[in-house]
PDB file of C-alpha atoms in Angstrom:
ATOM      1  CA  MET M  27     176.383 198.998 116.329  1.00  0.00           C
ATOM      2  CA  SER M  28     173.145 199.639 118.187  1.00  0.00           C
ATOM      3  CA  SER M  29     170.048 197.655 117.313  1.00  0.00           C
ATOM      4  CA  ALA M  30     167.779 197.704 120.350  1.00  0.00           C
ATOM      5  CA  SER M  31     164.490 199.450 119.642  1.00  0.00           C
ATOM      6  CA  GLU M  32     164.781 201.428 122.888  1.00  0.00           C
ATOM      7  CA  VAL M  33     168.014 203.061 121.778  1.00  0.00           C
ATOM      8  CA  SER M  34     167.622 206.549 120.368  1.00  0.00           C
ATOM      9  CA  TRP M  35     169.189 207.446 117.045  1.00  0.00           C
ATOM     10  CA  GLU M  36     169.631 210.454 114.825  1.00  0.00           C
ATOM     11  CA  VAL M  37     170.322 210.929 111.135  1.00  0.00           C
ATOM     12  CA  SER M  38     173.910 211.640 110.136  1.00  0.00           C
ATOM     13  CA  PHE M  39     173.460 211.305 106.363  1.00  0.00           C
ATOM     14  CA  LEU M  40     170.398 211.589 104.085  1.00  0.00           C
ATOM     15  CA  GLN M  41     170.440 211.717 100.281  1.00  0.00           C
ATOM     16  CA  VAL M  42     168.032 211.241  97.373  1.00  0.00           C
ATOM     17  CA  GLN M  43     169.123 209.796  94.016  1.00  0.00           C
ATOM     18  CA  THR M  44     167.775 208.415  90.762  1.00  0.00           C
ATOM     19  CA  SER M  45     169.075 205.336  88.957  1.00  0.00           C
ATOM     20  CA  THR M  46     170.145 207.239  85.830  1.00  0.00           C
ATOM     21  CA  ALA M  47     173.732 208.000  84.885  1.00  0.00           C
ATOM     22  CA  ASP M  48     173.723 211.410  86.587  1.00  0.00           C
ATOM     23  CA  ALA M  49     171.924 210.038  89.681  1.00  0.00           C
ATOM     24  CA  ALA M  50     169.907 213.274  89.822  1.00  0.00           C
ATOM     25  CA  THR M  51     167.277 213.265  87.048  1.00  0.00           C
ATOM     26  CA  ASP M  52     164.858 210.876  85.379  1.00  0.00           C
ATOM     27  CA  THR M  53     161.974 210.962  82.887  1.00  0.00           C
ATOM     28  CA  LEU M  54     158.700 209.069  82.800  1.00  0.00           C
ATOM     29  CA  PHE M  55     155.428 209.027  80.898  1.00  0.00           C
ATOM     30  CA  ALA M  56     152.759 210.898  82.865  1.00  0.00           C
ATOM     31  CA  ASN M  57     150.259 208.060  82.511  1.00  0.00           C
ATOM     32  CA  GLY M  58     149.883 207.069  86.166  1.00  0.00           C
ATOM     33  CA  HIS M  59     151.401 203.641  85.534  1.00  0.00           C
ATOM     34  CA  MET M  60     155.042 203.989  84.521  1.00  0.00           C
ATOM     35  CA  GLN M  61     157.309 203.982  87.575  1.00  0.00           C
ATOM     36  CA  VAL M  62     160.849 205.266  88.004  1.00  0.00           C
ATOM     37  CA  PRO M  63     162.933 204.447  91.064  1.00  0.00           C
ATOM     38  CA  VAL M  64     163.964 207.023  93.632  1.00  0.00           C
ATOM     39  CA  ILE M  65     166.557 205.783  96.109  1.00  0.00           C
ATOM     40  CA  VAL M  66     166.968 207.279  99.560  1.00  0.00           C
ATOM     41  CA  THR M  67     170.321 206.671 101.246  1.00  0.00           C
ATOM     42  CA  ILE M  68     170.434 207.142 104.993  1.00  0.00           C
ATOM     43  CA  LYS M  69     172.882 206.679 107.824  1.00  0.00           C
ATOM     44  CA  ALA M  70     172.003 206.903 111.514  1.00  0.00           C
ATOM     45  CA  ILE M  71     174.123 207.097 114.645  1.00  0.00           C
ATOM     46  CA  ASP M  72     173.703 206.672 118.369  1.00  0.00           C
ATOM     47  CA  PRO M  73     173.809 210.296 119.609  1.00  0.00           C
ATOM     48  CA  GLU M  74     175.628 209.341 122.790  1.00  0.00           C
ATOM     49  CA  SER M  75     178.395 207.173 121.373  1.00  0.00           C
ATOM     50  CA  ALA M  76     178.382 208.414 117.744  1.00  0.00           C
ATOM     51  CA  SER M  77     178.522 204.778 116.682  1.00  0.00           C
ATOM     52  CA  THR M  78     176.579 203.581 113.662  1.00  0.00           C
ATOM     53  CA  HIS M  79     172.991 202.601 114.384  1.00  0.00           C
ATOM     54  CA  GLU M  80     171.344 200.120 112.044  1.00  0.00           C
ATOM     55  CA  LEU M  81     167.787 201.128 111.300  1.00  0.00           C
ATOM     56  CA  LYS M  82     165.147 198.437 111.305  1.00  0.00           C
ATOM     57  CA  ASP M  83     162.853 197.818 108.352  1.00  0.00           C
ATOM     58  CA  SER M  84     160.088 199.441 110.375  1.00  0.00           C
ATOM     59  CA  ASP M  85     162.239 202.580 110.615  1.00  0.00           C
ATOM     60  CA  LEU M  86     163.051 202.607 106.902  1.00  0.00           C
ATOM     61  CA  LYS M  87     159.349 202.302 106.083  1.00  0.00           C
ATOM     62  CA  ASN M  88     158.865 205.664 107.773  1.00  0.00           C
ATOM     63  CA  ILE M  89     160.955 207.422 105.142  1.00  0.00           C
ATOM     64  CA  LYS M  90     158.715 209.666 103.051  1.00  0.00           C
ATOM     65  CA  LEU M  91     159.194 211.296  99.677  1.00  0.00           C
ATOM     66  CA  ILE M  92     158.498 215.026  99.848  1.00  0.00           C
ATOM     67  CA  ASP M  93     157.918 217.980  97.558  1.00  0.00           C
ATOM     68  CA  TYR M  94     161.310 219.685  97.640  1.00  0.00           C
ATOM     69  CA  ASP M  95     159.814 223.046  96.648  1.00  0.00           C
ATOM     70  CA  ASP M  96     156.732 223.107  98.879  1.00  0.00           C
ATOM     71  CA  GLU M  97     156.534 226.175 101.097  1.00  0.00           C
ATOM     72  CA  ASN M  98     155.823 223.874 104.031  1.00  0.00           C
ATOM     73  CA  PRO M  99     158.998 221.841 104.559  1.00  0.00           C
ATOM     74  CA  ALA M 100     158.753 218.048 104.498  1.00  0.00           C
ATOM     75  CA  THR M 101     155.335 217.971 102.781  1.00  0.00           C
ATOM     76  CA  GLU M 102     154.779 214.477 101.406  1.00  0.00           C
ATOM     77  CA  ILE M 103     154.148 214.265  97.666  1.00  0.00           C
ATOM     78  CA  SER M 104     150.520 213.564  96.800  1.00  0.00           C
ATOM     79  CA  GLY M 105     147.866 214.176  94.194  1.00  0.00           C
ATOM     80  CA  SER M 106     149.238 213.860  90.670  1.00  0.00           C
ATOM     81  CA  TRP M 107     152.514 212.449  92.027  1.00  0.00           C
ATOM     82  CA  SER M 108     152.528 209.247  94.061  1.00  0.00           C
ATOM     83  CA  TYR M 109     154.949 206.567  95.171  1.00  0.00           C
ATOM     84  CA  SER M 110     155.007 202.988  96.383  1.00  0.00           C
ATOM     85  CA  ALA M 111     157.475 200.469  97.741  1.00  0.00           C
ATOM     86  CA  THR M 112     156.019 197.919  95.311  1.00  0.00           C
ATOM     87  CA  GLU M 113     157.399 197.608  91.788  1.00  0.00           C
ATOM     88  CA  ASN M 114     154.866 197.036  89.006  1.00  0.00           C
ATOM     89  CA  GLU M 115     155.128 195.162  85.704  1.00  0.00           C
ATOM     90  CA  PHE M 116     155.915 198.091  83.397  1.00  0.00           C
ATOM     91  CA  GLU M 117     159.285 199.277  82.095  1.00  0.00           C
ATOM     92  CA  HIS M 118     161.070 201.847  84.244  1.00  0.00           C
ATOM     93  CA  ALA M 119     163.229 203.536  81.598  1.00  0.00           C
ATOM     94  CA  LEU M 120     162.299 205.289  78.369  1.00  0.00           C
ATOM     95  CA  PRO M 121     164.037 204.081  75.194  1.00  0.00           C
ATOM     96  CA  THR M 122     166.364 207.106  75.272  1.00  0.00           C
ATOM     97  CA  SER M 123     167.241 206.786  78.960  1.00  0.00           C
ATOM     98  CA  ARG M 124     170.358 205.061  80.213  1.00  0.00           C
ATOM     99  CA  LYS M 125     169.881 203.413  83.573  1.00  0.00           C
ATOM    100  CA  GLU M 126     172.623 202.426  85.931  1.00  0.00           C
ATOM    101  CA  PRO M 127     172.371 198.995  87.571  1.00  0.00           C
ATOM    102  CA  GLN M 128     169.954 199.091  90.485  1.00  0.00           C
ATOM    103  CA  PRO M 129     171.918 199.412  93.730  1.00  0.00           C
ATOM    104  CA  ASP M 130     172.187 196.440  96.021  1.00  0.00           C
ATOM    105  CA  LEU M 131     170.089 197.327  99.053  1.00  0.00           C
ATOM    106  CA  SER M 132     171.685 194.666 101.243  1.00  0.00           C
ATOM    107  CA  LEU M 133     173.689 196.066 104.110  1.00  0.00           C
ATOM    108  CA  ALA M 134     177.327 195.533 104.977  1.00  0.00           C
ATOM    109  CA  ASP M 135     178.303 196.422 108.515  1.00  0.00           C
ATOM    110  CA  GLY M 136     178.558 200.187 108.898  1.00  0.00           C
ATOM    111  CA  ASP M 137     177.345 201.006 105.371  1.00  0.00           C
ATOM    112  CA  PRO M 138     174.615 203.555 104.709  1.00  0.00           C
ATOM    113  CA  GLN M 139     171.185 201.972 104.299  1.00  0.00           C
ATOM    114  CA  ARG M 140     168.907 202.449 101.308  1.00  0.00           C
ATOM    115  CA  LYS M 141     165.190 202.564 100.688  1.00  0.00           C
ATOM    116  CA  ARG M 142     163.859 202.333  97.130  1.00  0.00           C
ATOM    117  CA  TYR M 143     160.532 203.825  96.156  1.00  0.00           C
ATOM    118  CA  TRP M 144     158.738 203.698  92.802  1.00  0.00           C
ATOM    119  CA  VAL M 145     157.285 207.019  91.644  1.00  0.00           C
ATOM    120  CA  THR M 146     154.446 207.644  89.165  1.00  0.00           C
ATOM    121  CA  THR M 147     152.727 210.768  87.896  1.00  0.00           C
ATOM    122  CA  THR M 148     149.756 211.923  85.863  1.00  0.00           C
ATOM    123  CA  LYS M 149     151.040 215.478  85.426  1.00  0.00           C
ATOM    124  CA  ILE M 150     153.270 216.849  82.664  1.00  0.00           C
ATOM    125  CA  GLU M 151     155.831 218.852  84.612  1.00  0.00           C
ATOM    126  CA  ASN M 152     159.215 218.785  86.307  1.00  0.00           C
ATOM    127  CA  LYS M 153     159.017 217.789  89.959  1.00  0.00           C
ATOM    128  CA  ARG M 154     161.841 218.060  92.475  1.00  0.00           C
ATOM    129  CA  ILE M 155     161.546 215.339  95.084  1.00  0.00           C
ATOM    130  CA  GLY M 156     163.277 215.037  98.431  1.00  0.00           C
ATOM    131  CA  ALA M 157     162.980 212.714 101.421  1.00  0.00           C
ATOM    132  CA  SER M 158     162.186 212.988 105.108  1.00  0.00           C
ATOM    133  CA  ILE M 159     162.165 210.844 108.234  1.00  0.00           C
ATOM    134  CA  GLN M 160     161.145 211.475 111.818  1.00  0.00           C
ATOM    135  CA  GLN M 161     163.720 210.687 114.482  1.00  0.00           C
ATOM    136  CA  PRO M 162     162.747 209.081 117.814  1.00  0.00           C
ATOM    137  CA  ASP M 163     162.990 212.503 119.496  1.00  0.00           C
ATOM    138  CA  GLY M 164     160.253 213.810 117.162  1.00  0.00           C
ATOM    139  CA  THR M 165     162.542 215.873 114.938  1.00  0.00           C
ATOM    140  CA  VAL M 166     161.714 215.590 111.232  1.00  0.00           C
ATOM    141  CA  VAL M 167     164.888 215.512 109.168  1.00  0.00           C
ATOM    142  CA  HIS M 168     164.542 216.215 105.442  1.00  0.00           C
ATOM    143  CA  THR M 169     166.602 216.935 102.347  1.00  0.00           C
ATOM    144  CA  ALA M 170     165.019 220.321 101.569  1.00  0.00           C
ATOM    145  CA  SER M 171     167.304 221.781 104.207  1.00  0.00           C
ATOM    146  CA  ALA M 172     170.855 223.055 104.335  1.00  0.00           C
ATOM    147  CA  ALA M 173     171.990 220.154 106.497  1.00  0.00           C
ATOM    148  CA  PHE M 174     171.091 217.442 103.974  1.00  0.00           C
ATOM    149  CA  ASP M 175     170.326 219.323 100.768  1.00  0.00           C
ATOM    150  CA  SER M 176     169.472 216.709  98.142  1.00  0.00           C
ATOM    151  CA  LYS M 177     166.794 216.128  95.520  1.00  0.00           C
ATOM    152  CA  ALA M 178     165.808 214.078  92.492  1.00  0.00           C
ATOM    153  CA  THR M 179     164.293 215.951  89.542  1.00  0.00           C
ATOM    154  CA  LEU M 180     161.687 213.907  87.692  1.00  0.00           C
ATOM    155  CA  ARG M 181     160.169 214.993  84.384  1.00  0.00           C
ATOM    156  CA  GLY M 182     156.680 213.817  83.497  1.00  0.00           C
ATOM    157  CA  ILE M 183     156.143 213.847  79.728  1.00  0.00           C
ATOM    158  CA  ASN M 184     153.123 213.429  77.462  1.00  0.00           C
ATOM    159  CA  PRO M 185     151.884 209.837  77.511  1.00  0.00           C
ATOM    160  CA  GLU M 186     151.077 207.980  74.318  1.00  0.00           C
ATOM    161  CA  THR M 187     147.330 207.735  73.695  1.00  0.00           C
ATOM    162  CA  TYR M 188     146.325 204.694  71.661  1.00  0.00           C
ATOM    163  CA  THR M 189     143.797 204.954  68.836  1.00  0.00           C
ATOM    164  CA  LYS M 190     142.687 202.394  66.245  1.00  0.00           C
ATOM    165  CA  ASP M 191     145.420 203.684  63.930  1.00  0.00           C
ATOM    166  CA  ASP M 192     147.997 202.377  66.411  1.00  0.00           C
ATOM    167  CA  LEU M 193     146.604 198.832  66.371  1.00  0.00           C
ATOM    168  CA  ASN M 194     147.338 195.904  64.118  1.00  0.00           C
ATOM    169  CA  LEU M 195     144.783 193.058  64.099  1.00  0.00           C
ATOM    170  CA  GLU M 196     145.879 189.881  62.352  1.00  0.00           C
ATOM    171  CA  ARG M 197     143.573 186.922  61.737  1.00  0.00           C
ATOM    172  CA  ASN M 198     145.031 183.418  61.765  1.00  0.00           C
ATOM    173  CA  ASP M 199     143.286 180.293  60.460  1.00  0.00           C
ATOM    174  CA  THR M 200     144.342 178.353  63.527  1.00  0.00           C
ATOM    175  CA  ALA M 201     142.738 174.897  63.691  1.00  0.00           C
ATOM    176  CA  ASN M 202     139.666 172.815  62.851  1.00  0.00           C
ATOM    177  CA  GLY M 203     138.203 169.421  63.632  1.00  0.00           C
ATOM    178  CA  ASP M 204     135.072 167.459  64.397  1.00  0.00           C
ATOM    179  CA  PHE M 205     133.540 165.404  67.193  1.00  0.00           C
ATOM    180  CA  TYR M 206     130.413 163.518  68.111  1.00  0.00           C
ATOM    181  CA  SER M 207     127.902 164.231  70.839  1.00  0.00           C
ATOM    182  CA  PRO M 208     125.054 161.824  71.656  1.00  0.00           C
ATOM    183  CA  ASN M 209     122.761 163.347  69.026  1.00  0.00           C
ATOM    184  CA  TYR M 210     124.964 165.291  66.620  1.00  0.00           C
ATOM    185  CA  HIS M 211     128.107 165.180  64.545  1.00  0.00           C
ATOM    186  CA  TRP M 212     129.782 168.577  65.021  1.00  0.00           C
ATOM    187  CA  TYR M 213     132.430 170.371  63.020  1.00  0.00           C
ATOM    188  CA  TRP M 214     134.423 173.235  64.464  1.00  0.00           C
ATOM    189  CA  ASP M 215     136.788 175.881  63.106  1.00  0.00           C
ATOM    190  CA  GLN M 216     139.073 178.148  65.143  1.00  0.00           C
ATOM    191  CA  ASP M 217     140.396 181.524  64.027  1.00  0.00           C
ATOM    192  CA  ASN M 218     142.704 183.305  66.444  1.00  0.00           C
ATOM    193  CA  TYR M 219     143.179 187.056  66.171  1.00  0.00           C
ATOM    194  CA  PHE M 220     146.301 188.781  67.486  1.00  0.00           C
ATOM    195  CA  LEU M 221     146.181 192.444  68.447  1.00  0.00           C
ATOM    196  CA  THR M 222     149.564 194.192  68.475  1.00  0.00           C
ATOM    197  CA  SER M 223     150.843 197.753  68.743  1.00  0.00           C
ATOM    198  CA  THR M 224     152.496 199.843  66.040  1.00  0.00           C
ATOM    199  CA  LYS M 225     154.157 201.942  68.795  1.00  0.00           C
ATOM    200  CA  TYR M 226     155.437 200.018  71.814  1.00  0.00           C
ATOM    201  CA  GLU M 227     154.824 196.348  72.499  1.00  0.00           C
ATOM    202  CA  PHE M 228     151.767 195.523  74.568  1.00  0.00           C
ATOM    203  CA  ARG M 229     152.289 194.255  78.102  1.00  0.00           C
ATOM    204  CA  LYS M 230     148.863 193.535  79.624  1.00  0.00           C
ATOM    205  CA  VAL M 231     145.123 193.869  79.095  1.00  0.00           C
ATOM    206  CA  GLU M 232     142.229 194.462  81.458  1.00  0.00           C
ATOM    207  CA  LEU M 233     138.936 192.895  80.365  1.00  0.00           C
ATOM    208  CA  TYR M 234     135.472 194.203  81.282  1.00  0.00           C
ATOM    209  CA  SER M 235     131.925 193.040  80.562  1.00  0.00           C
ATOM    210  CA  TYR M 236     132.141 189.488  79.233  1.00  0.00           C
ATOM    211  CA  ASP M 237     130.474 186.176  80.033  1.00  0.00           C
ATOM    212  CA  GLY M 238     131.851 185.146  83.420  1.00  0.00           C
ATOM    213  CA  GLY M 239     131.055 181.473  82.862  1.00  0.00           C
ATOM    214  CA  SER M 240     128.521 181.208  85.686  1.00  0.00           C
ATOM    215  CA  SER M 241     125.943 179.400  83.534  1.00  0.00           C
ATOM    216  CA  ASP M 242     128.508 177.481  81.476  1.00  0.00           C
ATOM    217  CA  PRO M 243     132.261 177.512  82.268  1.00  0.00           C
ATOM    218  CA  TYR M 244     133.138 176.978  78.598  1.00  0.00           C
ATOM    219  CA  LEU M 245     131.685 180.389  77.756  1.00  0.00           C
ATOM    220  CA  LYS M 246     133.971 182.258  80.162  1.00  0.00           C
ATOM    221  CA  TYR M 247     135.625 185.263  78.460  1.00  0.00           C
ATOM    222  CA  SER M 248     133.173 185.085  75.557  1.00  0.00           C
ATOM    223  CA  THR M 249     131.848 188.416  74.291  1.00  0.00           C
ATOM    224  CA  GLY M 250     129.508 187.323  71.509  1.00  0.00           C
ATOM    225  CA  PHE M 251     127.295 184.257  70.949  1.00  0.00           C
ATOM    226  CA  PHE M 252     125.525 184.146  67.579  1.00  0.00           C
ATOM    227  CA  SER M 253     123.431 181.059  66.868  1.00  0.00           C
ATOM    228  CA  VAL M 254     120.157 182.227  65.306  1.00  0.00           C
ATOM    229  CA  HIS M 255     121.178 180.694  61.998  1.00  0.00           C
ATOM    230  CA  ALA M 256     123.733 177.953  61.385  1.00  0.00           C
ATOM    231  CA  PRO M 257     126.644 178.017  61.924  1.00  0.00           C
ATOM    232  CA  CYS M 258     127.066 178.993  65.582  1.00  0.00           C
ATOM    233  CA  ASN M 259     129.845 181.553  66.138  1.00  0.00           C
ATOM    234  CA  ILE M 260     131.259 182.278  69.584  1.00  0.00           C
ATOM    235  CA  PHE M 261     133.810 185.063  70.113  1.00  0.00           C
ATOM    236  CA  TYR M 262     136.261 185.223  73.019  1.00  0.00           C
ATOM    237  CA  TYR M 263     138.959 187.579  74.223  1.00  0.00           C
ATOM    238  CA  TRP M 264     141.661 186.358  76.583  1.00  0.00           C
ATOM    239  CA  PRO M 265     143.939 187.708  79.314  1.00  0.00           C
ATOM    240  CA  MET M 266     147.477 188.169  78.005  1.00  0.00           C
ATOM    241  CA  GLY M 267     149.964 185.545  79.130  1.00  0.00           C
ATOM    242  CA  SER M 268     151.818 182.411  78.134  1.00  0.00           C
ATOM    243  CA  GLN M 269     150.532 179.971  75.546  1.00  0.00           C
ATOM    244  CA  GLU M 270     147.883 177.708  77.039  1.00  0.00           C
ATOM    245  CA  THR M 271     144.913 175.513  76.200  1.00  0.00           C
ATOM    246  CA  ARG M 272     141.280 176.303  76.964  1.00  0.00           C
ATOM    247  CA  THR M 273     138.082 174.336  76.551  1.00  0.00           C
ATOM    248  CA  VAL M 274     135.517 176.402  74.661  1.00  0.00           C
ATOM    249  CA  GLY M 275     131.983 175.986  73.394  1.00  0.00           C
ATOM    250  CA  ARG M 276     128.682 175.365  75.114  1.00  0.00           C
ATOM    251  CA  GLY M 277     127.138 172.356  76.789  1.00  0.00           C
ATOM    252  CA  LEU M 278     128.257 169.208  74.977  1.00  0.00           C
ATOM    253  CA  MET M 279     129.470 171.247  72.015  1.00  0.00           C
ATOM    254  CA  THR M 280     133.011 171.821  73.284  1.00  0.00           C
ATOM    255  CA  THR M 281     136.589 171.347  72.191  1.00  0.00           C
ATOM    256  CA  GLU M 282     140.066 172.197  73.469  1.00  0.00           C
ATOM    257  CA  ILE M 283     141.974 174.960  71.703  1.00  0.00           C
ATOM    258  CA  THR M 284     145.337 176.718  71.998  1.00  0.00           C
ATOM    259  CA  ILE M 285     145.567 180.460  72.679  1.00  0.00           C
ATOM    260  CA  ASN M 286     148.216 183.125  73.349  1.00  0.00           C
ATOM    261  CA  GLN M 287     150.682 181.761  70.797  1.00  0.00           C
ATOM    262  CA  ARG M 288     152.343 185.170  70.319  1.00  0.00           C
ATOM    263  CA  LEU M 289     154.265 187.318  72.748  1.00  0.00           C
ATOM    264  CA  ASN M 290     153.238 190.938  73.338  1.00  0.00           C
ATOM    265  CA  ALA M 291     149.870 190.389  71.686  1.00  0.00           C
ATOM    266  CA  MET M 292     146.302 190.195  72.894  1.00  0.00           C
ATOM    267  CA  CYS M 293     144.685 186.981  71.655  1.00  0.00           C
ATOM    268  CA  CYS M 294     141.020 186.730  70.638  1.00  0.00           C
ATOM    269  CA  THR M 295     139.210 183.725  69.181  1.00  0.00           C
ATOM    270  CA  ARG M 296     136.311 183.100  66.814  1.00  0.00           C
ATOM    271  CA  MET M 297     134.911 179.585  67.212  1.00  0.00           C
ATOM    272  CA  MET M 298     132.560 178.300  64.512  1.00  0.00           C
ATOM    273  CA  PHE M 299     130.446 175.208  65.206  1.00  0.00           C
ATOM    274  CA  THR M 300     128.443 173.560  62.409  1.00  0.00           C
ATOM    275  CA  GLY M 301     126.410 170.404  62.069  1.00  0.00           C
ATOM    276  CA  ALA M 302     123.362 171.385  64.098  1.00  0.00           C
ATOM    277  CA  ASN M 303     121.847 174.526  65.554  1.00  0.00           C
ATOM    278  CA  PRO M 304     120.130 173.590  68.818  1.00  0.00           C
ATOM    279  CA  TRP M 305     119.930 177.013  70.515  1.00  0.00           C
ATOM    280  CA  GLU M 306     118.612 179.521  67.956  1.00  0.00           C
ATOM    281  CA  GLU M 307     119.628 182.506  70.056  1.00  0.00           C
ATOM    282  CA  SER M 308     122.103 185.354  69.972  1.00  0.00           C
ATOM    283  CA  HIS M 309     123.496 187.664  72.608  1.00  0.00           C
ATOM    284  CA  TYR M 310     126.602 189.723  73.139  1.00  0.00           C
ATOM    285  CA  TRP M 311     128.370 191.555  75.910  1.00  0.00           C
ATOM    286  CA  GLU M 312     129.943 194.998  75.864  1.00  0.00           C
ATOM    287  CA  GLY M 313     133.353 193.403  75.292  1.00  0.00           C
ATOM    288  CA  LYS M 314     135.244 196.412  76.619  1.00  0.00           C
ATOM    289  CA  PHE M 315     138.982 196.212  77.260  1.00  0.00           C
ATOM    290  CA  THR M 316     141.901 198.469  78.147  1.00  0.00           C
ATOM    291  CA  ILE M 317     145.265 197.467  76.733  1.00  0.00           C
ATOM    292  CA  TYR M 318     148.601 198.729  78.071  1.00  0.00           C
ATOM    293  CA  ASP M 319     151.982 198.985  76.404  1.00  0.00           C
ATOM    294  CA  LYS M 320     155.242 198.208  78.180  1.00  0.00           C
ATOM    295  CA  PHE M 321     155.444 201.749  79.594  1.00  0.00           C
ATOM    296  CA  GLY M 322     151.881 201.794  80.932  1.00  0.00           C
ATOM    297  CA  ASN M 323     150.406 203.896  78.106  1.00  0.00           C
ATOM    298  CA  PHE M 324     146.967 202.615  77.216  1.00  0.00           C
ATOM    299  CA  GLY M 325     143.867 202.718  75.058  1.00  0.00           C
ATOM    300  CA  THR M 326     140.310 201.491  75.621  1.00  0.00           C
ATOM    301  CA  PHE M 327     138.411 199.635  72.907  1.00  0.00           C
ATOM    302  CA  PHE M 328     135.501 197.250  72.339  1.00  0.00           C
ATOM    303  CA  MET M 329     134.966 193.922  70.618  1.00  0.00           C
ATOM    304  CA  GLY M 330     132.946 194.145  67.414  1.00  0.00           C
ATOM    305  CA  TYR M 331     131.831 191.859  64.587  1.00  0.00           C
ATOM    306  CA  ASP M 332     131.228 192.122  60.854  1.00  0.00           C
ATOM    307  CA  GLU M 333     127.782 192.054  59.248  1.00  0.00           C
ATOM    308  CA  ASP M 334     127.814 188.248  59.004  1.00  0.00           C
ATOM    309  CA  ARG M 335     129.042 187.978  62.611  1.00  0.00           C
ATOM    310  CA  ASN M 336     131.795 185.733  61.369  1.00  0.00           C
ATOM    311  CA  GLN M 337     134.848 187.979  61.731  1.00  0.00           C
ATOM    312  CA  MET M 338     136.037 190.057  64.659  1.00  0.00           C
ATOM    313  CA  GLN M 339     136.622 193.805  64.611  1.00  0.00           C
ATOM    314  CA  ILE M 340     138.018 196.362  67.047  1.00  0.00           C
ATOM    315  CA  LEU M 341     135.715 199.303  67.807  1.00  0.00           C
ATOM    316  CA  THR M 342     136.062 202.581  69.677  1.00  0.00           C
ATOM    317  CA  LYS M 343     132.501 202.359  71.020  1.00  0.00           C
ATOM    318  CA  LYS M 344     130.145 199.601  72.083  1.00  0.00           C
ATOM    319  CA  TYR M 345     128.964 197.178  69.393  1.00  0.00           C
ATOM    320  CA  GLU M 346     125.308 197.851  68.576  1.00  0.00           C
ATOM    321  CA  GLY M 347     124.462 194.752  66.540  1.00  0.00           C
TER     322      GLY M 347
END
C-alpha cells in the first residue's frame, strides 16, 4: 500500500450514500440547522502497480459535494444547500425516518475509505447530490459521470415555525428565604418559569439584549429590574443546560438560587426582594431570544411582564412598559 505524498494515485471507486435504509434518500427540515449525513466512499490505487493507495486526511478533505444535476459537471453545492464536516447538536432524522447505524469510518487495510459530511438546506425541494475529488494529475473525478454514477437525493421539507400558540409557560413557586445585610433585613422569593414546546422538545436558546453583568455580576442575564416601589422584582432568563446554582440580586442584596431543573425547557426566574427599597429605579432590556427545537426549527420571542411587573410573560414584540 502506497502512502508517500509524492506517489501519484487515481480513483478506482467513488460512491455517495445516505444513512437511511435505502442508502439513497433522506429528508430534512429546510430550516438551515437540521443536518443529515452524506457519506462518500472512495478507493484509490497506484496507477503504476494497481495496488491500493491509502489517502491521507488531507486528501479526503478535498472531497467536495456537488450538484448532480448542474449543467457544469462537478459544481460544488452552495447557496441554499450547504455542508460541513462538523456535526451540530440537532437531531439528524425525522420522527418517521429510519436510520441505519452510522458507518465506522476507521480503515482496515485495503478497505475503501469514507468521508462523512453533514448537509443542511433552507430550500423546500429535492436535491440530488454527488461528490468529486481532484487527482494529483489534475483530473477531477465525480459521480455525475458514467464511470462512477452515484447520488444521494435529499428532500427539504417545510420547517416548523413557532408561534405563541406552540409554547407552554409554567410558573413554579420555587423557593424563598431571608438574610441580613449591614443595614437591612431582606426577604426574597423565587419563582422559576419553564418554557416548553407543544410540538418538538426544545434543544437550545440564543439570548440577545440583556444585562451583561458589567456593572454588577449578579445582574447578568437579567432582562427587567423594577424597584420604583417596594418590593424589588428582578427578572432573568438563562441559557439552557444542566441544573445549576446562580447568585442573583444586586449589590449586597443577593442570594443563591437553583435554575434549569427541567430538561428540554428554557428556565426564567422572577426574584422578589422585600424589606427595603434602596434604589427607587426601574429599567428593562429588550429581552429577545430565539429558541430551537431538537430539529433546529425555531421561533423568536421577547420577555414581557404583567401590569404589576410581578409575573413574566412571553411576547412576540418588544416589551413597551
